[in-house]
Tab-separated table of C-alpha atoms in Angstrom:
chain	number	residue	atom	x	y	z
A	273	MET	CA	-0.015	-0.026	0.023
A	274	GLU	CA	2.871	2.356	0.890
A	275	ASP	CA	4.520	1.610	-2.464
A	276	LEU	CA	1.329	2.465	-4.275
A	277	GLN	CA	1.066	5.768	-2.385
A	278	ASN	CA	4.656	6.649	-3.236
A	279	TYR	CA	4.049	5.826	-6.935
A	280	THR	CA	0.921	7.919	-6.827
A	281	ILE	CA	2.869	10.891	-5.390
A	282	LEU	CA	5.592	10.496	-8.001
A	283	PHE	CA	3.038	10.283	-10.773
A	284	LEU	CA	1.262	13.428	-9.547
A	285	LEU	CA	4.593	15.291	-9.282
A	286	TRP	CA	5.415	14.197	-12.817
A	287	VAL	CA	2.019	15.398	-14.118
A	288	VAL	CA	2.234	18.759	-12.292
A	289	SER	CA	5.892	19.333	-13.356
A	290	THR	CA	5.038	18.460	-16.965
A	291	ILE	CA	2.120	20.940	-16.916
A	292	VAL	CA	4.261	23.659	-15.326
A	293	ILE	CA	7.151	23.148	-17.728
A	294	ARG	CA	4.887	23.178	-20.724
A	295	ALA	CA	3.217	26.381	-19.442
A	296	ILE	CA	6.619	27.973	-18.996
A	297	PHE	CA	7.749	27.008	-22.527
A	298	LYS	CA	4.428	28.101	-23.979
A	299	LYS	CA	4.715	31.448	-22.222
A	300	SER	CA	8.306	31.948	-23.434
A	301	ARG	CA	7.251	31.001	-26.997
A	302	THR	CA	4.490	33.622	-27.002
A	303	LYS	CA	7.113	36.275	-26.180
A	304	VAL	CA	9.072	35.390	-29.385
A	305	GLN	CA	7.318	36.737	-32.433
A	306	LEU	CA	8.718	34.796	-35.359
A	307	PRO	CA	8.035	35.594	-39.058
A	308	PRO	CA	5.301	33.693	-40.923
A	309	SER	CA	6.236	30.131	-41.765
A	310	PRO	CA	4.956	27.353	-44.113
A	311	SER	CA	3.934	23.924	-42.813
A	312	SER	CA	6.904	21.774	-41.714
A	313	LEU	CA	7.625	18.112	-41.147
A	314	PRO	CA	9.561	16.362	-38.303
A	315	ILE	CA	13.380	16.113	-38.803
A	316	ILE	CA	13.426	17.661	-42.329
A	317	GLY	CA	11.597	20.885	-41.410
A	318	HIS	CA	10.704	22.751	-44.664
A	319	LEU	CA	13.132	20.855	-46.958
A	320	HIS	CA	10.150	19.282	-48.739
A	321	HIS	CA	9.242	22.764	-50.043
A	322	ILE	CA	12.655	23.293	-51.674
A	323	GLY	CA	13.287	22.078	-55.207
A	324	PRO	CA	16.460	21.796	-57.299
A	325	LEU	CA	16.415	25.568	-57.858
A	326	PRO	CA	16.094	26.908	-54.304
A	327	HIS	CA	15.775	30.588	-55.344
A	328	GLN	CA	12.668	29.782	-57.384
A	329	SER	CA	11.130	27.597	-54.562
A	330	LEU	CA	11.714	30.345	-52.025
A	331	TYR	CA	10.240	32.907	-54.442
A	332	LYS	CA	7.006	30.940	-54.712
A	333	LEU	CA	6.799	30.583	-50.911
A	334	SER	CA	7.407	34.299	-50.397
A	335	ASN	CA	4.459	35.123	-52.630
A	336	ARG	CA	2.312	33.261	-50.137
A	337	TYR	CA	3.968	34.006	-46.795
A	338	GLY	CA	5.380	37.446	-47.380
A	339	PRO	CA	8.791	39.176	-47.921
A	340	LEU	CA	10.128	37.900	-44.614
A	341	MET	CA	9.467	34.336	-43.602
A	342	GLN	CA	10.881	31.739	-41.271
A	343	ILE	CA	11.780	28.221	-42.387
A	344	SER	CA	13.826	25.336	-40.972
A	345	LEU	CA	16.144	23.504	-43.346
A	346	GLY	CA	16.353	20.338	-41.342
A	347	SER	CA	17.717	21.392	-38.009
A	348	VAL	CA	18.960	24.829	-39.306
A	349	PRO	CA	16.616	27.751	-38.512
A	350	CYS	CA	16.519	30.319	-41.302
A	351	VAL	CA	14.798	33.555	-42.250
A	352	VAL	CA	14.293	34.418	-45.913
A	353	ALA	CA	14.187	38.075	-47.180
A	354	SER	CA	12.561	38.528	-50.575
A	355	SER	CA	12.012	42.227	-51.023
A	356	PRO	CA	14.260	45.337	-51.287
A	357	GLU	CA	12.851	46.710	-48.032
A	358	MET	CA	13.798	43.524	-46.142
A	359	ALA	CA	17.206	43.449	-47.799
A	360	LYS	CA	17.820	46.934	-46.587
A	361	GLU	CA	16.808	46.017	-43.052
A	362	PHE	CA	19.407	43.271	-42.919
A	363	PHE	CA	22.215	44.781	-45.071
A	364	LYS	CA	21.992	48.328	-43.620
A	365	THR	CA	19.907	48.734	-40.445
A	366	HIS	CA	21.070	45.424	-38.844
A	367	GLU	CA	24.306	44.869	-40.791
A	368	ALA	CA	26.436	44.505	-37.603
A	369	SER	CA	24.362	41.440	-36.613
A	370	PHE	CA	24.635	39.772	-40.040
A	371	SER	CA	28.233	40.298	-41.165
A	372	SER	CA	29.307	36.699	-40.996
A	373	ARG	CA	28.722	34.067	-43.636
A	374	PRO	CA	27.999	30.457	-42.535
A	375	PRO	CA	30.544	28.142	-44.271
A	376	PRO	CA	29.271	24.818	-45.575
A	377	SER	CA	30.977	21.819	-43.955
A	378	ILE	CA	32.341	20.684	-47.346
A	379	LEU	CA	34.429	23.871	-47.536
A	380	LYS	CA	37.086	22.474	-45.185
A	381	HIS	CA	37.641	19.647	-47.627
A	382	VAL	CA	37.660	21.794	-50.817
A	383	SER	CA	39.487	24.873	-49.539
A	384	TYR	CA	41.598	25.684	-46.486
A	385	PRO	CA	39.830	25.837	-43.048
A	386	ASP	CA	39.171	29.387	-41.753
A	387	LEU	CA	41.333	30.961	-44.452
A	388	ASP	CA	38.793	31.595	-47.131
A	389	LEU	CA	37.874	35.271	-47.780
A	390	THR	CA	34.357	34.316	-48.852
A	391	PHE	CA	33.518	32.428	-45.656
A	392	ALA	CA	35.962	33.738	-43.039
A	393	PRO	CA	34.179	35.030	-39.934
A	394	TYR	CA	33.801	38.745	-39.710
A	395	GLY	CA	36.646	40.107	-37.598
A	396	PRO	CA	40.265	41.346	-37.679
A	397	TYR	CA	41.422	38.484	-39.955
A	398	TRP	CA	38.660	38.981	-42.491
A	399	LYS	CA	39.191	42.759	-42.468
A	400	PHE	CA	42.889	42.167	-43.282
A	401	LEU	CA	41.945	39.934	-46.217
A	402	LYS	CA	39.481	42.430	-47.515
A	403	LYS	CA	41.995	45.259	-47.229
A	404	VAL	CA	44.580	43.224	-49.228
A	405	CYS	CA	41.950	42.588	-51.914
A	406	MET	CA	40.736	46.126	-52.252
A	407	SER	CA	43.962	48.051	-51.916
A	408	ARG	CA	46.582	45.712	-53.367
A	409	LEU	CA	45.071	43.066	-55.642
A	410	LEU	CA	41.936	44.623	-57.069
A	411	GLY	CA	42.702	48.293	-56.719
A	412	SER	CA	42.899	50.606	-59.746
A	413	GLN	CA	46.746	50.597	-59.807
A	414	THR	CA	46.950	46.822	-60.110
A	415	LEU	CA	44.053	46.522	-62.525
A	416	ASN	CA	45.639	49.197	-64.831
A	417	LEU	CA	49.015	47.322	-64.629
A	418	LEU	CA	47.315	44.116	-65.825
A	419	LEU	CA	45.180	45.773	-68.561
A	420	PRO	CA	47.474	44.459	-71.335
A	421	VAL	CA	46.901	40.937	-70.081
A	422	ARG	CA	43.085	41.238	-70.357
A	423	THR	CA	43.352	42.822	-73.790
A	424	GLU	CA	45.731	40.119	-75.122
A	425	GLU	CA	43.520	37.275	-73.863
A	426	ARG	CA	40.418	38.895	-75.293
A	427	LYS	CA	42.158	39.133	-78.729
A	428	ARG	CA	43.195	35.467	-78.402
A	429	PHE	CA	39.536	34.559	-77.714
A	430	LEU	CA	38.266	36.517	-80.758
A	431	SER	CA	40.921	34.867	-82.929
A	432	THR	CA	39.669	31.430	-81.862
A	433	ILE	CA	36.081	32.416	-82.711
A	434	LEU	CA	37.249	33.790	-86.078
A	435	LYS	CA	38.793	30.478	-87.061
A	436	LYS	CA	35.549	28.710	-86.240
A	437	ALA	CA	33.575	31.387	-88.179
A	438	GLU	CA	35.839	30.879	-91.279
A	439	SER	CA	35.179	27.148	-91.245
A	440	ASN	CA	31.435	27.671	-90.507
A	441	GLU	CA	31.782	25.730	-87.206
A	442	SER	CA	29.285	25.947	-84.396
A	443	VAL	CA	30.627	27.302	-81.099
A	444	ASP	CA	29.833	26.180	-77.537
A	445	VAL	CA	29.744	29.772	-76.237
A	446	GLY	CA	29.850	28.912	-72.579
A	447	LYS	CA	32.889	26.678	-72.961
A	448	GLU	CA	34.797	29.287	-74.995
A	449	LEU	CA	33.953	32.019	-72.506
A	450	LYS	CA	35.170	29.893	-69.612
A	451	MET	CA	38.465	29.464	-71.420
A	452	LEU	CA	38.630	33.218	-71.872
A	453	THR	CA	37.928	34.073	-68.231
A	454	ASN	CA	40.211	31.240	-67.001
A	455	SER	CA	43.074	32.632	-69.073
A	456	ILE	CA	42.510	36.168	-67.918
A	457	ILE	CA	42.388	35.211	-64.270
A	458	SER	CA	45.320	32.741	-64.398
A	459	ARG	CA	47.581	35.275	-66.100
A	460	MET	CA	46.557	38.037	-63.632
A	461	ILE	CA	47.255	35.639	-60.697
A	462	MET	CA	50.499	34.062	-61.885
A	463	SER	CA	51.580	35.580	-65.243
A	464	LYS	CA	51.004	32.418	-67.174
A	465	ARG	CA	48.130	30.736	-68.912
A	466	CYS	CA	47.199	27.535	-67.214
A	467	VAL	CA	45.108	26.816	-70.307
A	468	HIS	CA	47.072	26.055	-73.507
A	469	THR	CA	44.951	23.208	-75.013
A	470	GLU	CA	41.350	22.127	-74.795
A	471	ASP	CA	42.373	19.231	-72.566
A	472	GLU	CA	43.998	21.636	-70.072
A	473	ALA	CA	40.996	23.949	-70.334
A	474	ASP	CA	38.671	21.057	-69.505
A	475	GLU	CA	40.838	20.104	-66.514
A	476	ILE	CA	40.919	23.627	-65.083
A	477	THR	CA	37.244	24.149	-65.783
A	478	GLU	CA	36.485	20.834	-64.109
A	479	LEU	CA	38.334	22.010	-60.958
A	480	VAL	CA	36.670	25.397	-60.894
A	481	ASN	CA	33.216	24.078	-61.709
A	482	GLY	CA	33.689	21.186	-59.342
A	483	SER	CA	34.530	23.501	-56.424
A	484	ALA	CA	31.570	25.788	-57.097
A	485	GLU	CA	29.208	22.815	-57.571
A	486	LEU	CA	30.331	21.120	-54.341
A	487	VAL	CA	29.917	24.281	-52.254
A	488	GLY	CA	26.588	24.902	-53.790
A	489	THR	CA	25.256	21.352	-53.425
A	490	PHE	CA	22.664	20.582	-50.799
A	491	ASN	CA	24.630	18.587	-48.220
A	492	VAL	CA	22.483	16.453	-45.915
A	493	SER	CA	25.246	16.574	-43.277
A	494	ASP	CA	24.762	20.347	-42.956
A	495	PHE	CA	21.075	20.216	-42.229
A	496	ILE	CA	20.092	16.908	-40.553
A	497	TRP	CA	21.843	16.829	-37.173
A	498	PHE	CA	22.286	13.090	-36.823
A	499	CYS	CA	23.944	12.929	-40.284
A	500	LYS	CA	26.560	15.474	-39.277
A	501	ASN	CA	29.543	13.122	-39.377
A	502	LEU	CA	28.289	11.007	-42.305
A	503	ASP	CA	29.273	11.440	-45.925
A	504	LEU	CA	26.047	10.030	-47.387
A	505	GLN	CA	26.455	11.727	-50.799
A	506	GLY	CA	30.178	11.059	-51.242
A	507	LEU	CA	30.845	14.826	-51.361
A	508	MET	CA	33.909	14.636	-49.099
A	509	LYS	CA	35.589	12.111	-51.415
A	510	LYS	CA	34.928	14.407	-54.452
A	511	ALA	CA	36.153	17.462	-52.507
A	512	LYS	CA	39.383	15.763	-51.498
A	513	GLY	CA	40.135	14.894	-55.148
A	514	ILE	CA	39.565	18.476	-56.297
A	515	HIS	CA	41.537	19.907	-53.335
A	516	ASP	CA	44.550	17.625	-53.984
A	517	LYS	CA	44.717	18.512	-57.679
A	518	PHE	CA	44.333	22.237	-57.024
A	519	ASP	CA	46.754	22.217	-54.106
A	520	LYS	CA	49.466	20.467	-56.168
A	521	MET	CA	49.052	22.988	-59.032
A	522	VAL	CA	49.277	26.026	-56.772
A	523	GLU	CA	52.195	24.561	-54.727
A	524	ASN	CA	54.278	24.267	-57.945
A	525	ILE	CA	53.392	27.802	-59.033
A	526	ILE	CA	54.408	29.248	-55.640
A	527	LYS	CA	57.742	27.426	-55.781
A	528	GLU	CA	58.388	28.881	-59.241
A	529	HIS	CA	57.626	32.411	-58.097
A	530	ARG	CA	59.773	31.990	-54.979
A	531	ALA	CA	62.696	30.848	-57.123
A	532	GLU	CA	62.340	33.870	-59.459
A	533	ARG	CA	62.239	36.249	-56.467
A	534	LYS	CA	65.238	34.719	-54.736
A	535	GLY	CA	68.085	37.219	-54.445
A	536	ASP	CA	66.117	39.973	-56.124
A	537	ASP	CA	65.843	42.819	-53.604
A	538	VAL	CA	63.987	45.123	-56.007
A	539	HIS	CA	61.571	42.658	-57.555
A	540	VAL	CA	58.683	44.495	-59.091
A	541	PRO	CA	55.338	42.670	-58.592
A	542	ARG	CA	53.868	41.616	-61.966
A	543	ASP	CA	50.831	39.583	-60.830
A	544	PHE	CA	48.656	38.749	-57.816
A	545	LEU	CA	50.990	36.087	-56.568
A	546	ASP	CA	53.982	38.444	-56.460
A	547	ILE	CA	51.937	40.923	-54.385
A	548	LEU	CA	50.774	38.150	-51.974
A	549	LEU	CA	54.337	36.832	-51.554
A	550	GLN	CA	55.547	40.407	-50.912
A	551	ILE	CA	52.898	40.772	-48.168
A	552	SER	CA	53.841	37.339	-46.769
A	553	ASP	CA	57.482	38.441	-46.459
A	554	ASP	CA	56.575	41.717	-44.799
A	555	GLU	CA	57.423	41.349	-41.075
A	556	GLY	CA	55.485	44.513	-40.247
A	557	SER	CA	52.191	43.202	-41.754
A	558	ASP	CA	49.118	43.301	-39.505
A	559	VAL	CA	48.488	39.651	-40.113
A	560	LYS	CA	51.177	37.107	-41.105
A	561	MET	CA	50.118	35.686	-44.421
A	562	THR	CA	50.957	31.958	-44.739
A	563	LYS	CA	51.224	29.764	-47.817
A	564	GLU	CA	47.746	28.383	-46.945
A	565	ASN	CA	46.335	31.916	-47.035
A	566	ILE	CA	47.790	32.420	-50.516
A	567	LYS	CA	46.370	29.109	-51.750
A	568	SER	CA	42.899	30.023	-50.485
A	569	PHE	CA	43.132	33.364	-52.332
A	570	PHE	CA	43.952	31.428	-55.492
A	571	LEU	CA	40.804	29.248	-55.159
A	572	ASP	CA	38.609	32.246	-54.281
A	573	VAL	CA	39.703	34.299	-57.264
A	574	PHE	CA	39.495	31.372	-59.699
A	575	VAL	CA	35.985	30.356	-58.705
A	576	ALA	CA	34.650	33.917	-58.258
A	577	GLY	CA	36.469	35.421	-61.302
A	578	THR	CA	35.825	32.794	-63.958
A	579	ASN	CA	32.406	31.257	-63.467
A	580	THR	CA	30.512	34.432	-62.716
A	581	SER	CA	31.875	36.488	-65.631
A	582	SER	CA	31.545	33.723	-68.237
A	583	ILE	CA	28.026	32.785	-67.135
A	584	THR	CA	26.913	36.485	-67.217
A	585	LEU	CA	28.287	36.855	-70.770
A	586	GLU	CA	26.503	33.638	-71.827
A	587	TRP	CA	23.202	34.867	-70.430
A	588	ALA	CA	23.692	38.286	-72.031
A	589	LEU	CA	24.206	36.848	-75.511
A	590	SER	CA	21.317	34.425	-75.039
A	591	GLU	CA	19.017	37.362	-74.218
A	592	LEU	CA	20.244	39.369	-77.216
A	593	LEU	CA	19.677	36.421	-79.552
A	594	ASN	CA	16.082	36.290	-78.334
A	595	HIS	CA	15.768	40.063	-78.787
A	596	PRO	CA	17.224	40.944	-82.151
A	597	LYS	CA	16.154	44.579	-82.064
A	598	ILE	CA	18.085	45.089	-78.860
A	599	MET	CA	21.092	43.359	-80.315
A	600	LYS	CA	20.924	45.573	-83.457
A	601	LYS	CA	20.820	48.685	-81.296
A	602	ALA	CA	23.818	47.509	-79.267
A	603	VAL	CA	25.850	46.750	-82.399
A	604	GLU	CA	25.038	50.190	-83.834
A	605	GLU	CA	26.263	51.821	-80.589
A	606	VAL	CA	29.579	49.981	-80.681
A	607	ASP	CA	30.057	50.801	-84.385
A	608	SER	CA	29.279	54.502	-83.885
A	609	VAL	CA	31.537	54.937	-80.849
A	610	VAL	CA	34.494	52.617	-81.712
A	611	GLY	CA	34.275	52.274	-85.505
A	612	LYS	CA	35.338	49.308	-87.604
A	613	THR	CA	39.080	49.667	-87.777
A	614	ARG	CA	40.123	49.120	-84.166
A	615	LEU	CA	38.983	46.760	-81.412
A	616	VAL	CA	36.895	48.063	-78.562
A	617	GLU	CA	38.954	48.811	-75.402
A	618	GLU	CA	38.080	49.003	-71.743
A	619	SER	CA	38.323	52.818	-71.928
A	620	ASP	CA	35.515	52.865	-74.466
A	621	VAL	CA	32.942	51.372	-72.054
A	622	VAL	CA	32.172	54.730	-70.463
A	623	ASN	CA	30.908	55.872	-73.891
A	624	LEU	CA	28.783	52.691	-74.400
A	625	PRO	CA	25.774	53.289	-72.071
A	626	TYR	CA	23.515	50.895	-73.924
A	627	ILE	CA	26.053	48.020	-73.523
A	628	GLN	CA	26.182	48.963	-69.834
A	629	ALA	CA	22.393	48.847	-69.631
A	630	ILE	CA	22.307	45.373	-71.282
A	631	VAL	CA	24.794	44.073	-68.748
A	632	LYS	CA	22.861	45.593	-65.864
A	633	GLU	CA	19.604	44.079	-67.127
A	634	THR	CA	21.289	40.709	-67.549
A	635	LEU	CA	22.554	40.877	-63.946
A	636	ARG	CA	19.045	41.809	-62.818
A	637	LEU	CA	17.356	38.779	-64.445
A	638	HIS	CA	20.297	36.362	-64.015
A	639	PRO	CA	22.233	37.339	-60.876
A	640	PRO	CA	25.456	35.282	-60.524
A	641	GLY	CA	24.653	34.732	-56.864
A	642	PRO	CA	20.846	34.146	-56.734
A	643	ILE	CA	20.847	33.637	-52.891
A	644	LEU	CA	23.131	35.410	-50.436
A	645	SER	CA	23.678	33.782	-47.043
A	646	ARG	CA	24.512	35.343	-43.693
A	647	GLU	CA	24.242	34.320	-40.026
A	648	ALA	CA	22.956	36.189	-36.996
A	649	SER	CA	25.832	36.804	-34.579
A	650	GLN	CA	23.294	38.068	-31.977
A	651	ALA	CA	19.559	38.112	-31.471
A	652	CYS	CA	17.744	41.129	-32.906
A	653	ASN	CA	14.298	42.376	-33.909
A	654	VAL	CA	13.670	43.005	-37.563
A	655	ASN	CA	10.509	44.594	-38.800
A	656	GLY	CA	8.710	43.564	-35.566
A	657	TYR	CA	9.902	40.010	-35.722
A	658	ASP	CA	12.443	38.295	-33.386
A	659	ILE	CA	15.443	36.759	-35.043
A	660	PRO	CA	17.330	34.433	-32.647
A	661	GLU	CA	21.091	34.222	-32.588
A	662	LYS	CA	22.664	31.673	-34.997
A	663	THR	CA	19.644	31.982	-37.315
A	664	ARG	CA	20.737	31.731	-40.952
A	665	LEU	CA	19.692	34.626	-43.218
A	666	LEU	CA	18.907	33.919	-46.894
A	667	ILE	CA	18.607	37.019	-49.114
A	668	ASN	CA	16.745	35.915	-52.299
A	669	VAL	CA	18.485	38.245	-54.804
A	670	TRP	CA	16.697	36.527	-57.699
A	671	ALA	CA	13.272	37.267	-56.168
A	672	ILE	CA	14.194	40.898	-55.237
A	673	SER	CA	15.136	41.708	-58.769
A	674	ARG	CA	11.634	40.552	-59.865
A	675	ASP	CA	9.724	42.565	-57.293
A	676	PRO	CA	6.742	44.111	-59.163
A	677	ASN	CA	6.553	46.943	-56.635
A	678	HIS	CA	9.926	48.171	-57.853
A	679	TRP	CA	10.207	46.911	-61.423
A	680	GLU	CA	7.808	47.588	-64.260
A	681	SER	CA	7.219	44.382	-66.254
A	682	PRO	CA	9.889	42.584	-64.117
A	683	LEU	CA	10.080	39.432	-66.263
A	684	GLU	CA	10.798	41.324	-69.482
A	685	PHE	CA	14.343	41.793	-70.760
A	686	LYS	CA	14.373	45.584	-71.155
A	687	PRO	CA	17.735	47.397	-71.008
A	688	GLU	CA	15.877	50.680	-71.679
A	689	ARG	CA	14.856	50.703	-68.052
A	690	PHE	CA	18.515	51.671	-67.302
A	691	TYR	CA	19.044	53.831	-70.420
A	692	SER	CA	17.611	56.888	-72.009
A	693	GLU	CA	18.700	58.602	-75.195
A	694	GLU	CA	17.338	61.906	-73.911
A	695	GLY	CA	19.617	62.030	-70.906
A	696	SER	CA	20.547	60.421	-67.610
A	697	GLU	CA	17.871	62.388	-65.716
A	698	ASN	CA	15.288	59.989	-67.121
A	699	VAL	CA	17.200	56.849	-66.361
A	700	LYS	CA	16.428	54.683	-63.333
A	701	GLN	CA	19.715	55.117	-61.532
A	702	VAL	CA	19.979	51.778	-59.756
A	703	ASP	CA	23.530	50.792	-58.898
A	704	VAL	CA	24.756	47.184	-59.267
A	705	ARG	CA	27.171	47.546	-56.307
A	706	GLY	CA	24.563	47.064	-53.583
A	707	GLN	CA	23.805	50.743	-52.788
A	708	HIS	CA	20.289	50.243	-54.095
A	709	PHE	CA	18.698	47.227	-52.540
A	710	GLN	CA	16.425	46.334	-55.433
A	711	LEU	CA	19.480	45.144	-57.386
A	712	LEU	CA	22.045	43.009	-55.593
A	713	PRO	CA	24.062	40.924	-58.063
A	714	PHE	CA	27.283	41.419	-56.087
A	715	GLY	CA	25.788	41.606	-52.629
A	716	SER	CA	25.856	44.692	-50.385
A	717	GLY	CA	27.437	46.139	-47.302
A	718	ARG	CA	30.679	45.016	-45.761
A	719	ARG	CA	30.726	41.713	-47.631
A	720	VAL	CA	29.976	43.061	-51.033
A	721	CYS	CA	31.980	41.282	-53.702
A	722	PRO	CA	35.503	42.838	-53.843
A	723	GLY	CA	35.893	41.818	-57.538
A	724	THR	CA	32.945	43.850	-58.874
A	725	THR	CA	35.092	46.340	-60.815
A	726	LEU	CA	37.208	43.654	-62.471
A	727	GLY	CA	34.154	41.549	-63.287
A	728	LEU	CA	32.362	44.465	-64.911
A	729	GLN	CA	35.452	45.398	-66.950
A	730	VAL	CA	35.729	41.882	-68.348
A	731	VAL	CA	31.959	41.498	-69.075
A	732	HIS	CA	31.435	44.984	-70.661
A	733	THR	CA	34.470	44.818	-72.934
A	734	SER	CA	34.057	41.144	-73.868
A	735	LEU	CA	30.420	41.624	-74.811
A	736	ALA	CA	31.091	44.723	-76.840
A	737	SER	CA	33.938	42.943	-78.668
A	738	MET	CA	31.805	39.941	-79.499
A	739	LEU	CA	29.102	42.226	-81.011
A	740	GLN	CA	31.638	44.338	-82.818
A	741	CYS	CA	33.406	41.454	-84.500
A	742	PHE	CA	30.729	38.849	-85.209
A	743	GLU	CA	27.106	38.180	-86.125
A	744	TRP	CA	25.765	35.457	-83.910
A	745	LYS	CA	23.130	33.021	-85.219
A	746	ALA	CA	21.306	30.161	-83.375
A	747	ASN	CA	18.534	27.772	-84.264
A	748	GLY	CA	15.182	29.260	-83.227
A	749	ILE	CA	14.330	30.717	-79.807
A	750	ILE	CA	17.038	30.209	-77.170
A	751	ASN	CA	15.931	28.096	-74.177
A	752	MET	CA	16.315	30.266	-71.069
A	753	ASP	CA	15.967	27.584	-68.378
A	754	GLU	CA	18.321	27.818	-65.376
A	755	GLY	CA	20.472	25.015	-64.173
A	756	PRO	CA	21.364	24.142	-60.568
A	757	GLY	CA	24.539	25.603	-59.082
A	758	LEU	CA	26.033	28.276	-56.892
A	759	THR	CA	26.393	30.764	-59.791
A	760	LEU	CA	23.164	30.277	-61.689
A	761	PRO	CA	24.372	28.560	-64.875
A	762	ARG	CA	22.220	27.965	-67.945
A	763	ALA	CA	20.507	24.586	-68.012
A	764	HIS	CA	21.545	24.110	-71.643
A	765	SER	CA	24.766	25.183	-73.333
A	766	LEU	CA	24.448	28.096	-75.718
A	767	VAL	CA	25.566	26.907	-79.201
A	768	CYS	CA	25.938	29.457	-81.996
A	769	VAL	CA	27.370	29.824	-85.457
A	770	PRO	CA	29.430	33.046	-85.617
A	771	LYS	CA	30.004	35.068	-88.782
A	772	ALA	CA	32.743	37.712	-89.049
A	773	ARG	CA	31.288	41.236	-89.554
A	774	HIS	CA	34.461	42.785	-90.863
A	775	SER	CA	37.265	41.811	-93.175
A	776	PRO	CA	39.895	42.332	-92.064
A	777	MET	CA	39.040	42.116	-88.384
A	778	PRO	CA	39.558	45.219	-86.217
A	779	GLN	CA	43.102	45.269	-84.812
């Protein structure tokens, strides 16, 4: 009887404590006002709502749940911002709370742990890397120094296209553009082309594309907590193979540069690597730059500088082929400003406002980074909603650039929205560098892409050159479907038959 009484007391205590605890948790939950959220499932959260093109899936959800919504990707809590107003809240009003970028777990296998500029935590180390990028590597002095490299590689690209045009061959435009941007970046980094043949081009492209694809792949280990230490998709094995190949290539290049610098007290930097080695040897530097730092810079610049520029150019030409009147107007502008006897130069771009408008409109519809990711370093309140610490922020750039409240006919390819023959006072002055939050192809705030200027120089001049030198023909309407990936590639390669517009070609 006494045992039964004791069990009864314990049971009552359990019931009361359960009721009290639930009441406390319920009360605490009511104090936290989270953004609207779709229906979720146990363990996977809202992953069942996300398709192979996450930016499109999130866009559809935002149309139902609003410009700020809360979702759980497995065990990872996220908020999704899908309007310019919400982007401004996070990138300007609350930027201090969202200055760090959550690295995917696969990054430590592809790149070099905690050394990557793209994913390094916001702090003194990241600030040092950003300063090196902006003042030494991608500043106007270095870009001007390496102008002849970009010009020479562009001429080489046009010569390749001319040979195919003369033999009436079709051209895989994306593949040729990747070779162009690979060559430009490799020569700017290390003063040599790492692409001499199509086989080498394929190998380098495979490394660069493989890195971007792995980092952009949905990794179960990042989102389902009990899979954290499992490699269910075999991504770690692929990452190790890419890392080993890339590391071996960069190791040899660094040794070559070290040997050339040995005993040369007045060595004048001629490429990015020379500048990085100079900083590495500087005992008074704020942060000691190691060989691993240099290697991570290599990978960052290769991935960011080749894929994004070539993909943007491929999208731009695709849009022009589907809009022949716009292409005709662009060709006429290049002919009138540059003429037919010399090749367009980077200095001509300032006098080619319609080419600039075409590129800007391409970046609006096909942003190279469709989703920007950040992480809350502290709890904050945004637009009346509570955002807990460690919540992941997803800025849907792709959706923002289609916001009907800010863009007239947002799905239409219309460069005229950024251009007016009457004068700039009639032009919608929206900047691509993140100052205006309805257009964010390169991000915004502290972590805006440091390579914006270089990327725009390559894209503007290359597109103008392609239109100046060739007519581009394709079979029928170009399919504009998007493919999966970190940098929004086309789902189908753009294949064209070029025809030389001038004989001889502009020199």
